[in-house]
Coordinates of N, CA and C in Angstrom, one line a residue:
M1 N 132.7 33.6 57.2 CA 132.4 32.4 57.9 C 133.6 31.8 58.6
I2 N 134.7 31.9 57.9 CA 135.9 31.3 58.5 C 136.3 32.0 59.7
T3 N 136.2 33.4 59.7 CA 136.5 34.1 60.9 C 135.6 33.7 62.1
F4 N 134.3 33.5 61.7 CA 133.3 33.1 62.8 C 133.7 31.8 63.4
I5 N 134.1 30.8 62.5 CA 134.5 29.5 63.0 C 135.7 29.6 63.9
I6 N 136.7 30.4 63.5 CA 137.9 30.5 64.3 C 137.6 31.2 65.7
M7 N 136.8 32.2 65.7 CA 136.4 32.9 66.9 C 135.6 31.9 67.8
T8 N 134.7 31.2 67.2 CA 133.8 30.3 67.9 C 134.7 29.2 68.6
L9 N 135.7 28.7 67.9 CA 136.6 27.7 68.5 C 137.2 28.2 69.7
F10 N 137.7 29.5 69.7 CA 138.4 30.1 70.8 C 137.4 30.2 72.0
V11 N 136.2 30.6 71.7 CA 135.2 30.7 72.7 C 134.8 29.4 73.3
V12 N 134.6 28.4 72.5 CA 134.2 27.1 72.9 C 135.2 26.4 73.8
I13 N 136.5 26.5 73.4 CA 137.5 25.8 74.2 C 137.9 26.6 75.5
S14 N 137.5 27.8 75.6 CA 137.8 28.6 76.8 C 137.2 28.0 78.0
P15 N 137.9 27.6 79.1 CA 137.3 27.0 80.3 C 136.2 27.9 80.9
G16 N 135.1 27.3 81.3 CA 134.0 28.0 81.9 C 133.1 27.1 82.6
I17 N 131.9 27.5 82.9 CA 130.9 26.7 83.6 C 130.7 25.3 82.9
D18 N 130.5 25.4 81.6 CA 130.2 24.2 80.8 C 131.4 23.2 81.0
T19 N 132.6 23.7 80.9 CA 133.8 22.8 81.1 C 133.8 22.2 82.5
A20 N 133.5 23.1 83.5 CA 133.5 22.6 84.8 C 132.5 21.5 85.1
L21 N 131.3 21.7 84.5 CA 130.2 20.7 84.7 C 130.6 19.4 84.0
I22 N 131.1 19.5 82.8 CA 131.4 18.2 82.1 C 132.6 17.5 82.8
T23 N 133.5 18.3 83.3 CA 134.7 17.7 84.0 C 134.2 16.9 85.2
K24 N 133.3 17.6 86.0 CA 132.8 17.0 87.2 C 132.0 15.7 87.0
R25 N 131.1 15.8 86.0 CA 130.3 14.6 85.7 C 131.1 13.5 85.1
T26 N 132.0 13.8 84.2 CA 132.9 12.8 83.6 C 133.7 12.0 84.6
I27 N 134.3 12.8 85.5 CA 135.1 12.2 86.6 C 134.3 11.3 87.5
A28 N 133.1 11.8 87.8 CA 132.2 11.0 88.7 C 131.5 9.8 88.1
E29 N 131.1 10.0 86.8 CA 130.2 8.9 86.2 C 130.8 8.3 84.9
G30 N 131.9 8.9 84.4 CA 132.4 8.3 83.2 C 132.1 9.0 81.9
R31 N 132.6 8.5 80.8 CA 132.5 9.2 79.5 C 131.1 9.4 79.0
N32 N 130.3 8.4 79.2 CA 128.9 8.5 78.7 C 128.2 9.6 79.3
A33 N 128.4 9.9 80.6 CA 127.7 11.0 81.3 C 128.3 12.3 80.7
G34 N 129.6 12.3 80.4 CA 130.2 13.5 79.8 C 129.6 13.8 78.5
F35 N 129.4 12.8 77.6 CA 128.8 12.9 76.3 C 127.4 13.4 76.4
Q36 N 126.6 12.9 77.3 CA 125.2 13.3 77.5 C 125.1 14.8 77.9
M37 N 126.0 15.2 78.7 CA 126.0 16.6 79.2 C 126.4 17.5 78.0
A38 N 127.3 17.1 77.2 CA 127.7 17.8 76.0 C 126.5 18.1 75.1
F39 N 125.7 17.0 74.8 CA 124.6 17.2 74.0 C 123.5 18.1 74.7
G40 N 123.4 18.0 76.0 CA 122.5 18.8 76.7 C 122.8 20.3 76.5
I41 N 124.1 20.6 76.7 CA 124.6 22.0 76.6 C 124.4 22.5 75.1
A42 N 124.6 21.6 74.2 CA 124.4 22.0 72.7 C 123.0 22.3 72.5
A43 N 122.1 21.5 73.1 CA 120.6 21.7 72.9 C 120.2 23.1 73.5
G44 N 120.8 23.4 74.6 CA 120.6 24.7 75.2 C 121.0 25.9 74.3
S45 N 122.2 25.7 73.6 CA 122.7 26.6 72.7 C 121.8 26.8 71.5
L46 N 121.2 25.8 71.0 CA 120.3 25.9 69.9 C 119.0 26.6 70.3
A47 N 118.6 26.5 71.5 CA 117.4 27.2 72.0 C 117.8 28.7 72.1
H48 N 119.0 29.0 72.5 CA 119.4 30.4 72.6 C 119.5 31.0 71.2
T49 N 120.0 30.2 70.2 CA 120.1 30.6 68.8 C 118.7 31.0 68.3
L50 N 117.7 30.2 68.5 CA 116.4 30.4 68.0 C 115.9 31.7 68.6
A51 N 116.1 31.9 69.9 CA 115.6 33.1 70.5 C 116.3 34.4 70.0
A52 N 117.6 34.3 69.8 CA 118.4 35.4 69.3 C 118.0 35.7 67.9
T53 N 117.8 34.7 67.1 CA 117.4 34.9 65.7 C 116.1 35.6 65.5
L54 N 115.1 35.2 66.3 CA 113.8 35.8 66.2 C 113.8 37.2 66.6
G55 N 114.5 37.5 67.7 CA 114.6 38.8 68.3 C 115.4 39.8 67.4
L56 N 116.6 39.3 66.9 CA 117.5 40.2 66.1 C 116.9 40.4 64.7
S57 N 116.2 39.4 64.2 CA 115.6 39.6 62.8 C 114.5 40.7 62.9
A58 N 113.7 40.6 64.0 CA 112.7 41.6 64.1 C 113.3 43.0 64.3
L59 N 114.4 43.1 65.1 CA 115.1 44.3 65.3 C 115.6 44.9 64.1
L60 N 116.2 44.1 63.2 CA 116.8 44.6 61.9 C 115.7 45.2 61.0
L61 N 114.6 44.5 61.0 CA 113.5 44.9 60.2 C 112.9 46.3 60.6
Q62 N 113.0 46.6 61.9 CA 112.5 47.8 62.5 C 113.5 48.9 62.3
S63 N 114.8 48.6 62.6 CA 115.7 49.7 62.6 C 117.2 49.2 62.3
A64 N 117.8 49.6 61.2 CA 119.1 49.2 60.9 C 120.1 49.9 61.9
I65 N 119.7 51.1 62.4 CA 120.5 51.9 63.3 C 120.6 51.1 64.7
A66 N 119.4 50.6 65.1 CA 119.4 49.8 66.3 C 120.2 48.6 66.2
F67 N 120.2 47.9 65.1 CA 120.9 46.7 64.9 C 122.4 47.0 64.9
N68 N 122.9 48.1 64.3 CA 124.3 48.5 64.4 C 124.7 48.8 65.8
L69 N 123.7 49.4 66.5 CA 124.0 49.7 67.9 C 124.3 48.4 68.7
V70 N 123.5 47.3 68.4 CA 123.7 46.0 69.0 C 125.1 45.5 68.7
K71 N 125.5 45.7 67.5 CA 126.8 45.2 67.0 C 127.9 46.0 67.8
W72 N 127.8 47.3 68.1 CA 128.7 48.0 68.9 C 128.8 47.5 70.3
V73 N 127.6 47.3 70.9 CA 127.5 46.8 72.2 C 128.2 45.4 72.3
G74 N 128.0 44.6 71.2 CA 128.6 43.3 71.2 C 130.1 43.4 71.1
A75 N 130.6 44.3 70.3 CA 132.1 44.5 70.2 C 132.7 44.8 71.6
I76 N 132.0 45.7 72.3 CA 132.5 46.1 73.6 C 132.4 45.0 74.6
Y77 N 131.3 44.1 74.4 CA 131.2 43.0 75.3 C 132.3 42.0 75.1
L78 N 132.7 41.8 73.8 CA 133.8 40.8 73.5 C 135.1 41.3 74.2
I79 N 135.3 42.6 74.1 CA 136.5 43.2 74.7 C 136.4 42.9 76.3
Y80 N 135.2 43.1 76.8 CA 135.0 42.9 78.2 C 135.3 41.4 78.6
L81 N 134.8 40.5 77.8 CA 135.1 39.1 78.0 C 136.6 38.8 78.0
G82 N 137.3 39.4 77.0 CA 138.7 39.2 76.9 C 139.4 39.7 78.1
I83 N 139.0 40.8 78.6 CA 139.7 41.4 79.8 C 139.4 40.5 81.0
V84 N 138.2 40.0 81.1 CA 137.8 39.2 82.3 C 138.6 37.9 82.3
A85 N 139.0 37.4 81.1 CA 139.8 36.2 81.0 C 141.2 36.4 81.7
F86 N 141.6 37.6 81.9 CA 142.9 37.8 82.6 C 142.7 38.0 84.1
L87 N 141.5 38.1 84.6 CA 141.3 38.3 86.0 C 141.1 37.0 86.8
P88 N 141.4 37.1 88.1 CA 141.3 35.8 88.9 C 139.8 35.3 88.8
K89 N 139.6 34.0 88.8 CA 138.3 33.4 88.7 C 137.8 33.0 90.1
K90 N 136.5 33.1 90.2 CA 135.8 32.6 91.4 C 135.8 31.1 91.3
S91 N 135.5 30.5 92.4 CA 135.4 29.0 92.5 C 134.3 28.6 91.5
T92 N 134.6 27.6 90.7 CA 133.7 27.1 89.7 C 132.5 26.4 90.5
H93 N 132.8 25.9 91.7 CA 131.8 25.2 92.5 C 130.7 26.2 92.9
I94 N 131.2 27.4 93.3 CA 130.2 28.4 93.7 C 129.4 28.8 92.6
Q95 N 130.0 29.1 91.4 CA 129.3 29.5 90.2 C 128.3 28.4 89.8
E96 N 128.7 27.2 89.9 CA 127.8 26.0 89.6 C 126.6 26.0 90.4
K97 N 126.7 26.2 91.7 CA 125.5 26.2 92.6 C 124.6 27.3 92.3
Q98 N 125.1 28.4 91.8 CA 124.3 29.6 91.6 C 123.5 29.4 90.3
L99 N 123.9 28.6 89.4 CA 123.3 28.5 88.1 C 122.3 27.3 87.9
I100 N 122.6 26.2 88.6 CA 121.8 25.0 88.4 C 121.4 24.3 89.7
K101 N 120.4 23.5 89.5 CA 120.0 22.5 90.6 C 120.3 21.1 90.0
K102 N 120.3 20.2 90.9 CA 120.6 18.8 90.5 C 119.4 18.3 89.6
H103 N 119.7 17.6 88.6 CA 118.8 16.9 87.7 C 119.1 15.5 87.6
K104 N 118.1 14.7 87.1 CA 118.3 13.3 87.1 C 119.3 12.8 86.1
S105 N 119.4 13.4 85.0 CA 120.3 13.0 83.9 C 121.4 14.0 83.6
A106 N 122.5 13.6 83.1 CA 123.5 14.5 82.6 C 123.0 15.4 81.5
F107 N 122.2 14.9 80.6 CA 121.7 15.7 79.6 C 120.8 16.8 80.1
Q108 N 120.0 16.5 81.1 CA 119.1 17.6 81.7 C 120.0 18.6 82.4
E109 N 121.0 18.1 83.1 CA 121.8 19.1 83.8 C 122.5 20.0 82.9
G110 N 123.0 19.5 81.7 CA 123.7 20.3 80.8 C 122.7 21.3 80.1
L111 N 121.5 20.8 79.8 CA 120.5 21.6 79.1 C 120.1 22.8 80.0
F112 N 119.7 22.5 81.3 CA 119.2 23.5 82.1 C 120.3 24.5 82.6
S113 N 121.5 24.0 82.7 CA 122.6 24.9 83.1 C 122.8 25.9 82.0
N114 N 122.6 25.5 80.8 CA 122.8 26.4 79.7 C 121.6 27.4 79.5
L115 N 120.4 26.8 79.6 CA 119.2 27.6 79.4 C 119.0 28.7 80.5
L116 N 119.4 28.3 81.8 CA 119.2 29.2 82.9 C 120.3 30.1 83.2
N117 N 121.3 30.1 82.3 CA 122.4 31.0 82.5 C 122.2 32.3 81.7
P118 N 121.9 33.4 82.3 CA 121.7 34.6 81.5 C 122.9 35.1 80.7
K119 N 124.1 34.8 81.1 CA 125.3 35.2 80.4 C 125.3 34.5 79.0
V120 N 124.7 33.3 78.9 CA 124.7 32.7 77.6 C 123.8 33.4 76.6
A121 N 122.6 33.8 77.2 CA 121.7 34.6 76.3 C 122.3 35.9 75.9
V122 N 123.0 36.6 76.8 CA 123.6 37.9 76.4 C 124.7 37.6 75.4
F123 N 125.4 36.5 75.6 CA 126.5 36.2 74.6 C 126.0 36.0 73.2
F124 N 124.9 35.2 73.1 CA 124.4 35.0 71.7 C 123.8 36.2 71.1
L125 N 123.2 37.1 71.9 CA 122.6 38.3 71.4 C 123.7 39.3 70.9
T126 N 124.9 39.2 71.5 CA 126.0 40.1 71.1 C 127.0 39.5 70.2
F127 N 127.2 38.2 70.3 CA 128.2 37.6 69.5 C 127.8 37.3 68.0
L128 N 126.7 36.7 67.8 CA 126.2 36.3 66.5 C 126.1 37.5 65.5
P129 N 125.5 38.7 66.0 CA 125.3 39.8 65.1 C 126.6 40.4 64.5
Q130 N 127.8 40.1 65.2 CA 129.0 40.6 64.7 C 129.4 40.1 63.3
F131 N 128.8 39.0 62.9 CA 129.1 38.3 61.6 C 128.0 38.5 60.6
V132 N 127.0 39.3 60.9 CA 125.9 39.5 59.9 C 126.3 40.7 59.0
T133 N 126.4 40.5 57.7 CA 126.8 41.6 56.8 C 125.7 41.9 55.8
N134 N 124.7 41.1 55.7 CA 123.6 41.3 54.7 C 122.2 41.1 55.4
A135 N 121.5 42.2 55.3 CA 120.1 42.2 55.9 C 119.2 41.2 55.3
D136 N 119.4 40.9 54.0 CA 118.5 39.9 53.4 C 118.7 38.5 53.8
R137 N 119.9 38.2 54.5 CA 120.2 36.8 54.9 C 120.3 36.7 56.4
I138 N 119.8 37.7 57.1 CA 120.0 37.7 58.6 C 119.5 36.4 59.3
T139 N 118.2 36.0 58.9 CA 117.6 34.9 59.6 C 118.4 33.6 59.3
F140 N 118.7 33.4 58.0 CA 119.5 32.2 57.6 C 120.8 32.2 58.3
D141 N 121.5 33.4 58.2 CA 122.9 33.5 58.7 C 122.9 33.2 60.2
L142 N 122.0 33.8 61.0 CA 122.0 33.6 62.4 C 121.7 32.1 62.8
L143 N 120.7 31.5 62.1 CA 120.5 30.1 62.3 C 121.7 29.2 62.0
L144 N 122.3 29.5 60.9 CA 123.5 28.7 60.5 C 124.6 28.9 61.5
M145 N 124.9 30.1 61.9 CA 126.0 30.4 62.9 C 125.7 29.7 64.2
G146 N 124.4 29.8 64.6 CA 124.1 29.2 65.9 C 124.2 27.7 65.9
S147 N 123.8 27.1 64.8 CA 123.9 25.7 64.6 C 125.3 25.2 64.5
T148 N 126.1 26.1 63.9 CA 127.6 25.8 63.8 C 128.2 25.8 65.1
Y149 N 127.8 26.8 65.9 CA 128.3 27.0 67.3 C 128.0 25.7 68.1
A150 N 126.8 25.3 68.0 CA 126.4 24.1 68.8 C 127.1 22.9 68.3
L151 N 127.3 22.7 67.0 CA 128.1 21.6 66.5 C 129.5 21.6 66.9
L152 N 130.2 22.8 66.8 CA 131.6 22.9 67.3 C 131.7 22.6 68.8
S153 N 130.7 23.0 69.5 CA 130.7 22.7 71.0 C 130.6 21.3 71.2
I154 N 129.7 20.5 70.5 CA 129.6 19.1 70.7 C 130.9 18.4 70.4
I155 N 131.5 18.8 69.2 CA 132.8 18.2 68.8 C 133.9 18.4 69.9
W156 N 134.0 19.7 70.3 CA 135.0 20.0 71.3 C 134.8 19.2 72.6
F157 N 133.6 19.2 73.1 CA 133.3 18.6 74.4 C 133.5 17.0 74.3
I158 N 133.2 16.5 73.2 CA 133.5 15.0 73.0 C 135.0 14.8 73.0
V159 N 135.7 15.6 72.3 CA 137.2 15.5 72.3 C 137.7 15.7 73.8
Y160 N 137.1 16.7 74.4 CA 137.6 17.0 75.8 C 137.3 15.8 76.7
V161 N 136.1 15.2 76.6 CA 135.8 14.1 77.5 C 136.8 12.9 77.3
I162 N 137.1 12.7 76.0 CA 138.0 11.6 75.7 C 139.4 11.9 76.2
C163 N 139.8 13.1 76.0 CA 141.1 13.5 76.5 C 141.2 13.5 78.0
L164 N 140.1 13.9 78.6 CA 140.0 13.9 80.1 C 140.2 12.5 80.6
H165 N 139.8 11.5 79.9 CA 139.9 10.1 80.3 C 141.4 9.7 80.2
F166 N 142.1 10.1 79.2 CA 143.4 9.6 79.0 C 144.5 10.6 79.5
I167 N 144.3 11.9 79.4 CA 145.4 12.8 79.9 C 144.8 13.8 80.9
R168 N 144.0 13.3 81.8 CA 143.3 14.1 82.8 C 144.2 15.1 83.5
E169 N 145.3 14.6 84.0 CA 146.2 15.4 84.8 C 146.8 16.6 84.0
W170 N 147.2 16.3 82.8 CA 147.8 17.4 82.0 C 146.7 18.4 81.6
L171 N 145.6 17.9 81.1 CA 144.5 18.8 80.6 C 144.0 19.8 81.7
L172 N 144.0 19.3 83.0 CA 143.4 20.0 84.1 C 144.5 20.8 84.8
A173 N 145.7 20.7 84.3 CA 146.8 21.5 85.0 C 146.5 23.0 85.0
P174 N 146.7 23.7 86.1 CA 146.5 25.1 86.1 C 147.2 25.9 85.0
S175 N 148.4 25.5 84.7 CA 149.2 26.2 83.7 C 148.5 26.1 82.3
V176 N 148.0 24.9 82.0 CA 147.3 24.7 80.7 C 146.0 25.5 80.7
Q177 N 145.2 25.4 81.7 CA 144.0 26.2 81.8 C 144.3 27.7 81.7
N178 N 145.3 28.1 82.4 CA 145.7 29.5 82.4 C 146.1 30.0 80.9
W179 N 146.9 29.1 80.2 CA 147.3 29.4 78.9 C 146.1 29.6 78.0
I180 N 145.1 28.7 78.1 CA 143.9 28.8 77.3 C 143.1 30.1 77.5
E181 N 143.0 30.4 78.8 CA 142.3 31.6 79.2 C 142.9 32.8 78.6
K182 N 144.3 33.0 78.8 CA 145.0 34.2 78.4 C 145.0 34.3 76.8
T183 N 145.1 33.2 76.1 CA 145.1 33.2 74.7 C 143.7 33.6 74.2
T184 N 142.7 33.1 74.8 CA 141.3 33.5 74.4 C 141.1 34.9 74.7
G185 N 141.6 35.4 75.8 CA 141.4 36.8 76.2 C 142.0 37.7 75.2
I186 N 143.2 37.4 74.7 CA 143.9 38.3 73.7 C 143.1 38.3 72.4
V187 N 142.6 37.1 72.0 CA 141.8 37.0 70.7 C 140.5 37.8 70.8
L188 N 139.8 37.7 71.9 CA 138.5 38.4 72.1 C 138.7 39.9 72.1
V189 N 139.7 40.4 72.9 CA 140.0 41.8 72.9 C 140.3 42.3 71.5
G190 N 141.2 41.6 70.8 CA 141.7 42.1 69.5 C 140.5 42.1 68.5
F191 N 139.7 41.1 68.6 CA 138.5 41.0 67.6 C 137.5 42.1 68.0
G192 N 137.3 42.3 69.3 CA 136.3 43.3 69.7 C 136.8 44.7 69.2
V193 N 138.1 45.0 69.4 CA 138.6 46.3 68.9 C 138.5 46.5 67.4
R194 N 138.7 45.4 66.7 CA 138.6 45.4 65.3 C 137.2 45.7 64.8
L195 N 136.2 45.2 65.5 CA 134.8 45.3 65.2 C 134.3 46.8 65.4
L196 N 135.0 47.5 66.3 CA 134.6 48.9 66.6 C 134.8 49.8 65.4
F197 N 135.7 49.3 64.4 CA 136.0 50.1 63.3 C 135.5 49.5 62.0
V198 N 134.6 48.5 62.1 CA 134.0 47.9 60.9 C 132.5 48.1 60.9
K199 N 132.0 48.6 59.8 CA 130.6 48.8 59.6 C 130.0 47.7 58.8
A200 N 128.8 47.2 59.2 CA 128.2 46.1 58.4 C 127.2 46.8 57.5
D201 N 127.1 46.2 56.3 CA 126.2 46.8 55.3 C 124.8 46.2 55.5
V202 N 124.0 46.8 56.5 CA 122.7 46.3 56.8 C 121.6 47.3 56.6
S203 N 122.0 48.4 55.8 CA 121.0 49.4 55.6 C 120.0 49.1 54.5

């Protein structure tokens, strides 16, 4: 569980669409809007958690081999995410327009941006299984991990919104964002490679 928490923290703090949306809304409307969006994003994460839990639980009951295959795909996907962290990024404004439409509230914007992002669904389906080691506890473990992910996301985004208010220029500096991206990339690649040589006891 400790490993999961550490990995989740790296994933959560890595700059992405969620960070871009919260930054934009906080700057435009203030901290309350930023907080609302953080809870909306977390709500979307919980929905993805439920979907992943139901699907993966059924998969494990049908075939342990299939489940281990998902874990391998997940490990490769983590390595992919790590490599992508080192590549030049497209404009967050362009990505933003592709994922969401304008909504009345910050909460709704955060919720729908998360729910309608297929990358988030893929991430949950490949990330959470990496930490399942006991078939008898898969449903409980997946729900616990998903809830933990959502909770850590809320905590981080609240801290981020507060920091954005006080140290905006430093936090948004390209050098700081670049450092976070590269560090996260190294961790994801390393963890993904490690998972390729670890077998879960789910038979």
